[in-house]
C-alpha cells in the first residue's frame, strides 16, 4: 500500500531477479545488532547497559566527580574555573597588549555615560550605574570564557529591573518629596535592585551547579532578537518624559508602553523647552556619530566617542548658562567618590523578588551566551556554557554586595570592543581602570550633566537593536516558522511586557518544535537500481519496489505526542487498520496490490523514544505477528533500543530481527521472500 504511481517493481518470487549489483561491489552476510556486537566487541557491555538500573548511571557520574579530589583533578578543576590560568600563559604580549589596552580604554569611556544613563532606566541614582560598570566587568574578566565579550549595564535588563523596582518600591502618589524623603526612596530602590541582582545571580549559580548550561538552547535566536528589539521600543518610549522634561510617574505592568504614550501626549503642553532643546541637539549629534562609526568602522582607528563629547559639551553648557537654576533643567548632581560600603542584601526581600529574578537570569544568560557564541565562532575558539553561567552568576551575586543592579553582556560595547581591536578578557581590566578613575577623581566633573542627555544616550544605544528588524525579510525566505516565532515574541513584548513576552516567546517556540514533529510524514523507501542505496519513492519513479516488502522510514522522535500519528501511518501502509481517516501519504491505496509480508522500519530518524512511544512499537510488533507480517527494525540508536528493550520488545521479536542498517535488513527480507535465489543472502558494500 505504500507505492507510488509509476514506480518500478522487482520480479515476483520464482522469477528471475532484474536487480543489478553495483560496479565492483563486495558481498557479505547481513549483520544483526547482536552479530555486530559479537564481531566488534561491546556485546557484553551492551547487555550490561540494558540491564543496568537507571540510578547506576548517576553513581558513575558521581564517581567521576570524586576523582577531581585528587591532585591532578583539583588542578584541572582550577583551570576550568579560572580561565586566565589557561589563556594568560599563552598571551602574546607584543601582538595583543596594545589592542586590548586601546579597546579597553575605549569601552571604559563609553561605560561611564552609558552606566549613568542605564541607572536612570533602572530607577536608581546615576552613580550606581558606574558601580555596575566596574565590579561585574572585573569579575567576568576572572571567570568568563568569552574573549571578546564586554559586560556591564544592559538596556533590556535595566528596563526589566526598573519595572520591578518601581513595583516593589512605588513612588508616593503626591510626588512632591523633600530631599530627605527622596534620599530614603532612592535607598530603598537601590536595595531592591541589589536584591534582584543577588536573586538572579544565585539562580544562575544554582543552574551552574546543576550543569544547566544547555538551557540556553531553549531561547532560540528569533526569541532573543525579538525580545531585545521589542525591549528597545520600550526603552525609547520610557525615555520620552526625560527628553521632554515631563515629571511623569513610570508606568509598569501590561500595556505600559501605551500608557506611557498616552500620558506623554496628555502632558505634552507642559514640556520644558530647555530640556527639549538639549534633547534635540544631543540626538542630532549622537545619531550621526553612530552612523559614522558603523559605516567607517574599517577606516577609523578607533570609534568616535560621541557619548563622551556630548557629555562634555552639555556639562559645560549647563554650567556656563546655569540651565539648572534658570530653566529648571534636571542635572545629575554630586557623584559620591570612592566605593560603596559592602552591604548584604536584605534576605527578607528575596521571596518578593524571586518572580522577577528568574526572567532576568534567563535573559542575562541567553543574551550573554548567544553573544559569546557568535564571536567565538567568528574567531575560532570555544566557550563553556556552564562556565558562563558561573561567570555571570558570580558577577551579579558578588556585585550585588556593592549595591549593583543586574548586569550582563551588552550588544553595543561588545561590538565596540571588537571594532577597537580587543583580543582577550584583559581588555576588561583597562575598562575597569577608566571607570575607577571616574569613581575616585573625576566624578565632580559630571555634576552639571543634564539628565536629558543621559536619556538621549539610552535611545541612541538602541540603534543596533532597532536594526534587527531588517533581518525579517531574509528570515521569511529561510523559515516561515522562525518568522512567526519572531513576530509573536515581538508583539507580546511590545503589547504586554518584557517578562510576559519572553515567556510567550519561549512557549510558542517550543510549540513550533512540537508541531514540526507532528507534521513529519513516514516515508516509503525504494532501491536505486545498480546501487545499495534506498531512497524515498517520491524522489524518483525509477526506484525499485519489491512486491510484498515495505521499507518505511520514520524521521522524527517517537513520544506521547507522535504515537497516534505513528500508529495511523503504519496501519495505512501495512493494511492493519479498517478506517481510511489517515494523514497524507506517498501514494494511493491501490498502487501495490500484493499484501505486505515483510516490513523494514528504519529507526535511524527516531532520536529518542519515551515509554508511550516504546509501547506503541511493542504493540506494532504484536499486531504484525498476528497479521503474519515479519517486522524488521534497522538502525536503532542505542538509547532508543534500550528503551524498546525495557518496554518488552524482545518478548515480541527476536534479536535476529534487529539490524544495523536498512541494507542489511532489506537483504535479509529479500532472502525471506525468495527473490535472490541462493539460500545465503548477501549485502552489497
XYZ file of C-alpha atoms in Angstrom, residues 112-113 116 311-312 315 332-333 335 438 442-449:
18
model
C 30.780 55.987 32.018
C 27.904 57.831 30.299
C 24.791 56.568 34.394
C 28.573 64.709 27.939
C 31.410 67.249 27.999
C 28.065 69.797 31.092
C 22.929 64.505 37.663
C 24.238 66.266 40.769
C 28.515 61.717 42.383
C 35.859 58.437 37.404
C 36.575 62.626 38.002
C 33.083 62.333 39.494
C 32.630 66.064 40.286
C 33.018 66.938 36.584
C 29.629 65.303 35.886
C 27.737 67.438 38.412
C 26.078 69.675 35.780
C 25.347 66.900 33.280
